[in-house]
PDB file of C-alpha atoms and ligand atoms in Angstrom:
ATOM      1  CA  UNK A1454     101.704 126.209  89.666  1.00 55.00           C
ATOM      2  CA  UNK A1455     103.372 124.528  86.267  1.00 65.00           C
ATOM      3  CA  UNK A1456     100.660 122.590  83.803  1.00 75.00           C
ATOM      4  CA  UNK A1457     101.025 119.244  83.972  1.00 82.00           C
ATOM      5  CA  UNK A1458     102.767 117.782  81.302  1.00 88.00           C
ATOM      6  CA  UNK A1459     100.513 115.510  78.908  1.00 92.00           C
ATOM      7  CA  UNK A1460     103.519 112.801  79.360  1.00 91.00           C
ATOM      8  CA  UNK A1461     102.766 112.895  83.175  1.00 91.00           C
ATOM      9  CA  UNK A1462      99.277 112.777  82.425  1.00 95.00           C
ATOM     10  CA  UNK A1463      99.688 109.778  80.285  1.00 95.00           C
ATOM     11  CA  UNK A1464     102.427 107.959  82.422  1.00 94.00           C
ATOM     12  CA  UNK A1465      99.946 107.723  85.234  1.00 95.00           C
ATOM     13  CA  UNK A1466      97.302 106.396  83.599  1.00 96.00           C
ATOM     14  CA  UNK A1467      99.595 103.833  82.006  1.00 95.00           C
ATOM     15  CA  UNK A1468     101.806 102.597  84.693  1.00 94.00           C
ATOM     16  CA  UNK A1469     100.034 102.691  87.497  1.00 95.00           C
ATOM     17  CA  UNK A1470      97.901  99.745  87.825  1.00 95.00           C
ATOM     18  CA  UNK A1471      94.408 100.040  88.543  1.00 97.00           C
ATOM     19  CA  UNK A1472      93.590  97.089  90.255  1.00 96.00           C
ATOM     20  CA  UNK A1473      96.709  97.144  92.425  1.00 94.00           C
ATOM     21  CA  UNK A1474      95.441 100.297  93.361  1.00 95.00           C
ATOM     22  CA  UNK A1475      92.247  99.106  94.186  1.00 96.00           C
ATOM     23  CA  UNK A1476      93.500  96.146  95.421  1.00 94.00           C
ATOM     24  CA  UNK A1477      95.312  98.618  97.892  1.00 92.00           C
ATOM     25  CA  UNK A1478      91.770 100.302  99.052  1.00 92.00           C
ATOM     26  CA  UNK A1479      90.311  97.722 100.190  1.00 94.00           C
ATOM     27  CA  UNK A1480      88.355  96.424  97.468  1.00 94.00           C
ATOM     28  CA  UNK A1481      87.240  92.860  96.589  1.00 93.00           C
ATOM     29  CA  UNK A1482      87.576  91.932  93.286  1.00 96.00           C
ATOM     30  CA  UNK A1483      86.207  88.906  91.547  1.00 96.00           C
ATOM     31  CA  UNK A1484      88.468  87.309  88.740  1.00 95.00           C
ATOM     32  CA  UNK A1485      86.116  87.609  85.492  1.00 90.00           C
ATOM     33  CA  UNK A1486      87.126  86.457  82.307  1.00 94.00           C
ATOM     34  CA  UNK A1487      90.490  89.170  81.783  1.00 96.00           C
ATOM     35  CA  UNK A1488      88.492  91.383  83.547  1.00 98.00           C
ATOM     36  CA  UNK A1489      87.732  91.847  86.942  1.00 98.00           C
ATOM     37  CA  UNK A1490      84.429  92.981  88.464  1.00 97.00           C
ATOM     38  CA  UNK A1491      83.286  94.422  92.034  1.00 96.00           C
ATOM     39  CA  UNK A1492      80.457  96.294  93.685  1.00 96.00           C
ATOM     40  CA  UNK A1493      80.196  99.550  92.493  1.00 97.00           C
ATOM     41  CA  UNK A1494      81.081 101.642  95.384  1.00 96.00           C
ATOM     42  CA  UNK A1495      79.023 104.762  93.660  1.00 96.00           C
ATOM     43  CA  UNK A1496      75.716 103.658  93.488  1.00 97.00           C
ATOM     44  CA  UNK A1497      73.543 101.338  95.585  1.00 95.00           C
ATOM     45  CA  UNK A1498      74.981  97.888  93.940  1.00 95.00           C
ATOM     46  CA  UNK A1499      73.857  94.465  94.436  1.00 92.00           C
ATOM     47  CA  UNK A1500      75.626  92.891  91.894  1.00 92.00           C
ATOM     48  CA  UNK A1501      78.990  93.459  90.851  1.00 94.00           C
ATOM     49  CA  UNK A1502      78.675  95.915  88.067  1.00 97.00           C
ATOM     50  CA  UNK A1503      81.715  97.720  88.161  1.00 98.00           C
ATOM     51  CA  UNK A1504      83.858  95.877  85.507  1.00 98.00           C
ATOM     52  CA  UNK A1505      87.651  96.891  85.624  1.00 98.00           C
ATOM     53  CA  UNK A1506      89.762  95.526  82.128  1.00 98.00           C
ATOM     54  CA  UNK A1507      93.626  95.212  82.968  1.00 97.00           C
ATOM     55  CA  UNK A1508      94.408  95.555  79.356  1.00 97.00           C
ATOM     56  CA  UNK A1509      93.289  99.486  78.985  1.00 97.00           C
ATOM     57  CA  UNK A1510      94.016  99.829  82.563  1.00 98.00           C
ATOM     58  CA  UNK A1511      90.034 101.142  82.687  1.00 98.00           C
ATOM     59  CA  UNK A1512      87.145 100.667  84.454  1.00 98.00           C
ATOM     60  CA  UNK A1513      83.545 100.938  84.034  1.00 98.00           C
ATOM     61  CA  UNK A1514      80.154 100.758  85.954  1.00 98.00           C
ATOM     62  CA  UNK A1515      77.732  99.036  83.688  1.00 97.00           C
ATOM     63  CA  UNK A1516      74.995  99.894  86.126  1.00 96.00           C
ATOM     64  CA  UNK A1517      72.938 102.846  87.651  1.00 95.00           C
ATOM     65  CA  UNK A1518      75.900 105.211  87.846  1.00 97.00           C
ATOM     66  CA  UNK A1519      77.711 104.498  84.466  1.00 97.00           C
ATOM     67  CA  UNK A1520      81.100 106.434  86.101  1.00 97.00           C
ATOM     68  CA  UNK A1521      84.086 105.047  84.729  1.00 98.00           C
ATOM     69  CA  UNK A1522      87.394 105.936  83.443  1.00 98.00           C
ATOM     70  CA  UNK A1523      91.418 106.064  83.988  1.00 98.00           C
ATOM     71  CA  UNK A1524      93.101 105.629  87.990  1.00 97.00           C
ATOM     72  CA  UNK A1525      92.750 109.230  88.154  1.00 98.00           C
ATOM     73  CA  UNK A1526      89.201 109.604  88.149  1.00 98.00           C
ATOM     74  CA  UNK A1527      88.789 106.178  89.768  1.00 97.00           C
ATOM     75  CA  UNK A1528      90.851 108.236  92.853  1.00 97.00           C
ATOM     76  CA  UNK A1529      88.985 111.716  92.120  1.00 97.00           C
ATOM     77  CA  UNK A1530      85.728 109.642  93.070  1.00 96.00           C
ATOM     78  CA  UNK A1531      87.114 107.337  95.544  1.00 95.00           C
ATOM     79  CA  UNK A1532      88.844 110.526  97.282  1.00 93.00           C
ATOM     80  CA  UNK A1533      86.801 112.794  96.308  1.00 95.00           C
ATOM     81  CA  UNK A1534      89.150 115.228  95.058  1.00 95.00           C
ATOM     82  CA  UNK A1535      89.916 117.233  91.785  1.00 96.00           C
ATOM     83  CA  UNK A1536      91.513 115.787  88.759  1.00 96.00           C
ATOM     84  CA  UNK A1537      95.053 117.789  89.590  1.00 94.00           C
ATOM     85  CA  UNK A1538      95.255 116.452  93.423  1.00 94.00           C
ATOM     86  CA  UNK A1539      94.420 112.787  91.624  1.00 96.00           C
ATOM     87  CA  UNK A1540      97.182 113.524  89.998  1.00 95.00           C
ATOM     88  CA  UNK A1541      99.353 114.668  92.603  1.00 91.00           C
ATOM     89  CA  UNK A1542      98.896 112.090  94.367  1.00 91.00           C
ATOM     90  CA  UNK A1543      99.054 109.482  91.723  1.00 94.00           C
ATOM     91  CA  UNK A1544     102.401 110.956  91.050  1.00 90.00           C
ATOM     92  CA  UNK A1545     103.886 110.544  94.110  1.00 85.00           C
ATOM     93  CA  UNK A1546     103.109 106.756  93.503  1.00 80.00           C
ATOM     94  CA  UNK A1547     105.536 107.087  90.324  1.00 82.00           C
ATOM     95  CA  UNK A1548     108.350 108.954  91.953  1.00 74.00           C
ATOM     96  CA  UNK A1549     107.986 112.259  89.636  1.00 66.00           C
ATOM     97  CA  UNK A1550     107.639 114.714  92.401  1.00 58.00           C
ATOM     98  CA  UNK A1551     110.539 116.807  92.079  1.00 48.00           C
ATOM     99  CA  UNK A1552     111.850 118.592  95.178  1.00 42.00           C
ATOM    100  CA  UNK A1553     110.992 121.813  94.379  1.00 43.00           C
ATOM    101  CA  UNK A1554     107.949 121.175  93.745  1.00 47.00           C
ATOM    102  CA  UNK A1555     107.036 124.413  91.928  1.00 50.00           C
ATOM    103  CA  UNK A1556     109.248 123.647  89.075  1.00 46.00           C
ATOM    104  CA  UNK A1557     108.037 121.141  86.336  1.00 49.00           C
ATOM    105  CA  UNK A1558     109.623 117.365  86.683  1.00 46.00           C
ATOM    106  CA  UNK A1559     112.606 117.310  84.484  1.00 48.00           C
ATOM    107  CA  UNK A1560     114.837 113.919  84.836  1.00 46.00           C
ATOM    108  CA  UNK A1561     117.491 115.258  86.318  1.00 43.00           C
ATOM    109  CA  UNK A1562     115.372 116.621  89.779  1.00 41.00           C
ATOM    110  CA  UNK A1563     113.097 113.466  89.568  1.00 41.00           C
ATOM    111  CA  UNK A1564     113.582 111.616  92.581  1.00 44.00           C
ATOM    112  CA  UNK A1565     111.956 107.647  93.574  1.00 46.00           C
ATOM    113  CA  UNK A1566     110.205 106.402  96.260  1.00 50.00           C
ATOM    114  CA  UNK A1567     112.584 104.028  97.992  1.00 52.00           C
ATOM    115  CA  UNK A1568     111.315 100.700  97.399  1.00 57.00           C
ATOM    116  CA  UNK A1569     109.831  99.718 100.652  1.00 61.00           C
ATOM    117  CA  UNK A1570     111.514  95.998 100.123  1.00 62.00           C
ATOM    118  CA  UNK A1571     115.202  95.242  99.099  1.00 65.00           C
ATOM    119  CA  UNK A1572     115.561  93.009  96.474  1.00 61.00           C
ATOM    120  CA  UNK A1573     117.463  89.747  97.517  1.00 66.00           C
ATOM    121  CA  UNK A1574     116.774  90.436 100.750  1.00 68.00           C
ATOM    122  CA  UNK A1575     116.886  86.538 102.819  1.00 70.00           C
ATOM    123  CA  UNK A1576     113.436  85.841 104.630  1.00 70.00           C
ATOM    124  CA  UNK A1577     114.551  87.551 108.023  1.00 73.00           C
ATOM    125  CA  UNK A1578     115.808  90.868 106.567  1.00 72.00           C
ATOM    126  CA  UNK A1579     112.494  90.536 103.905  1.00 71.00           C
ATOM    127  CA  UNK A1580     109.790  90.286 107.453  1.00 73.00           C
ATOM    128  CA  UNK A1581     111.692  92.806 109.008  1.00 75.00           C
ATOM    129  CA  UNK A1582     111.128  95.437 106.270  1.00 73.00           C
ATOM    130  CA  UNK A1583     107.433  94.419 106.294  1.00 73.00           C
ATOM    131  CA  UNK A1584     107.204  94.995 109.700  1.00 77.00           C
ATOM    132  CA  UNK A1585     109.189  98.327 109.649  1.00 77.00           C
ATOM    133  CA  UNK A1586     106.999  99.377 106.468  1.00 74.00           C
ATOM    134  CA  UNK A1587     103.555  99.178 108.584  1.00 76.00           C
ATOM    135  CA  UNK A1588     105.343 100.451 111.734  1.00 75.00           C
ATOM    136  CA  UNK A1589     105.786 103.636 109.282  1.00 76.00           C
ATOM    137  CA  UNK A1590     102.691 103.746 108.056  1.00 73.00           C
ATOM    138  CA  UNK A1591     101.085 103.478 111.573  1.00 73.00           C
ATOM    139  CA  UNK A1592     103.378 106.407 113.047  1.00 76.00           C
ATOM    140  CA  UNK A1593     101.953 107.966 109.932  1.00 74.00           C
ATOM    141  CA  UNK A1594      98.096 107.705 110.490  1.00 75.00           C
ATOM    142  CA  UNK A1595      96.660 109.532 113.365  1.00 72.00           C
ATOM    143  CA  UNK A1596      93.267 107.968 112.930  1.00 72.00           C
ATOM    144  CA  UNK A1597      95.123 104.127 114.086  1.00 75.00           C
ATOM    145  CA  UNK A1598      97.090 106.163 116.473  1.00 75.00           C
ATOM    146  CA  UNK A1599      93.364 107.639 117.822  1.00 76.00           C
ATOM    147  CA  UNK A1600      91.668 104.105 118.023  1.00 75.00           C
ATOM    148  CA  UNK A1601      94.852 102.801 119.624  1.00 76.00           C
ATOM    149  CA  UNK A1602      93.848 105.398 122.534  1.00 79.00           C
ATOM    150  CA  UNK A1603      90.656 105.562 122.513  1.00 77.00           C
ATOM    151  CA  UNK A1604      91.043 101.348 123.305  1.00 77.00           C
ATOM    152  CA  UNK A1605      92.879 102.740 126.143  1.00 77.00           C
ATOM    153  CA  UNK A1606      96.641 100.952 123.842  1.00 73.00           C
ATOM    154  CA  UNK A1607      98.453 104.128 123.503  1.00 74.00           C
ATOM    155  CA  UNK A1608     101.898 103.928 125.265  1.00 76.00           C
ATOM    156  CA  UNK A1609     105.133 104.879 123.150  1.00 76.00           C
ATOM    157  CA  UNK A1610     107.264 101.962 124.551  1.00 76.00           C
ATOM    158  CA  UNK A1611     104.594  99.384 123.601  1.00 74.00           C
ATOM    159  CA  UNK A1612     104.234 100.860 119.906  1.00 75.00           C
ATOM    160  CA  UNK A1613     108.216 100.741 119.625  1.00 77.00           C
ATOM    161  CA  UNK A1614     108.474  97.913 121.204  1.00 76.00           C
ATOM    162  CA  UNK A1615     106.498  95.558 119.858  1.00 74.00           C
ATOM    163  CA  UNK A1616     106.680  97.465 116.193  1.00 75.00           C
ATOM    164  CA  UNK A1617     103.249  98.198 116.067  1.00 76.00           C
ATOM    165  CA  UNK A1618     101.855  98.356 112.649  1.00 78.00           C
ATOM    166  CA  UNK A1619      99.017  99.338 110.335  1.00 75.00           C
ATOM    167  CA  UNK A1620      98.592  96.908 107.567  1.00 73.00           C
ATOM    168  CA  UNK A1621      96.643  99.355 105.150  1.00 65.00           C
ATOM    169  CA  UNK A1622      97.641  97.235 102.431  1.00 59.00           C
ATOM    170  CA  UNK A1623      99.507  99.725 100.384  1.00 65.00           C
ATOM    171  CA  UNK A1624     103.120  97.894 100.713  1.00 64.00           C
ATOM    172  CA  UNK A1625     101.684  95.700  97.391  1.00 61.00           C
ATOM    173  CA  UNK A1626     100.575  98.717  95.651  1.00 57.00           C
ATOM    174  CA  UNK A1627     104.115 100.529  96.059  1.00 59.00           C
ATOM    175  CA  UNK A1628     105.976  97.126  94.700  1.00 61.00           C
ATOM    176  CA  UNK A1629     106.792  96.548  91.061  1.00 58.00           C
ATOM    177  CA  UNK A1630     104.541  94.747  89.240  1.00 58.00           C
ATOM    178  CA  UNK A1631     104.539  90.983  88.746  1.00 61.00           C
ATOM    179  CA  UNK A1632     105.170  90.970  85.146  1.00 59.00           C
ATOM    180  CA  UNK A1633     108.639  93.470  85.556  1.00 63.00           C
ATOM    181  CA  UNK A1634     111.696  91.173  86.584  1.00 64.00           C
ATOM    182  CA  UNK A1635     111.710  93.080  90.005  1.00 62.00           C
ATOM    183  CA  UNK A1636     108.325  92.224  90.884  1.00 61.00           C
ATOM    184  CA  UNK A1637     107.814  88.883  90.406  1.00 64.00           C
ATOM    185  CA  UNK A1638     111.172  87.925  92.253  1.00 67.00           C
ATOM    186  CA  UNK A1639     110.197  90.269  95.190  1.00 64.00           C
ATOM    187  CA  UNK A1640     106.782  89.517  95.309  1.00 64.00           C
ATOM    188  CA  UNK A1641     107.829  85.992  94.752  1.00 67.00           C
ATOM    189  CA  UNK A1642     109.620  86.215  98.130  1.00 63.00           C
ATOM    190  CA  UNK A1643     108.797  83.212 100.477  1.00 59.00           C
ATOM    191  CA  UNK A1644     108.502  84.751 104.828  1.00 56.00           C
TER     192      UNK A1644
HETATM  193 ZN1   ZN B2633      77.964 102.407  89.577  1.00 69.68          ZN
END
């Protein structure tokens, strides 16, 4: 498999944003100061000592555990998984997965993520491309599709039907960010 490029390396930890992403998980954060600050979800935490500053793009547990670094060990101890699949993954996010994927990213192979909304779309087409979004992501997560039967729910022409959805929260995570031109008309969108 090719080395990852430093520039990769360095692209992730710089554009993707850490507290969309953990925004995206789940997470509560609390507004503090310019930084933000939740539980620390890696040690036994009843206060919020896990301080995350949007201007490094860091974060930091100023309590029992002391972890802290970049998004990619943020998702290597979220996901538990090595600092290359962080990185894999994290990539994806950016659109640098080539489609061969054994040969290093060059600019010519890179290919994007489709943006999952269409700027200028009018408020119809705009909630219809939310709602096809989570219908995606639902046909893509066997653990919904399992609760869905184990609740006794699962019947194809209902899910199709009625555009059944998983709202994992990851459609703000894959938009541009408020401060790019994109992202702040998009996510300025009125439904
Ligand atoms: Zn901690």
């Amino acid at each position: 498999m090719a080395r990852l490029a430093d520039e990769v390396i360095e692209r992730i930890k710089r554009d993707i944003s850490l507290v969309r992403l953990v925004e995206s998980q789940g997470y509560a954060l609390k507004k503090h100061g310019k930084d933000y600050s939740l539980s620390c979800p890696f040690h036994d935490d009843k206060t919020a000592s896990l301080i995350i500053t949007p201007a490094t793009n860091l974060w930091h547990c100023m309590g029992a555990c002391q972890k802290g670094g970049s998004v990619i060990e943020w998702v290597m101890q979220t996901q538990g998984v090595s600092f290359r699949f962080a990185c894999e993954l994290l990539q994806k996010d950016l659109g640098l997965i080539t489609e061969a994927p054994n040969k290093a990213p060059t600019k010519n192979t890179t290919t994007k993520l489709t943006p999952p909304l269409a700027a200028n779309a009018d408020s119809q087409t705009a909630l219809k491309q939310v709602i096809d979004y989570y219908h995606d992501t639902f046909k893509q997560s066997p653990e919904v599709q399992e609760y869905l039967r184990s609740r006794g729910l699962e019947h194809a022409e209902l899910i199709e039907r009625f555009k059944l959805g998983f709202a994992n929260r990851t459609l703000g995570y894959r938009l541009p960010e408020k401060n790019r031109k994109a992202g702040a008309e998009l996510r300025g969108t009125k439904i």
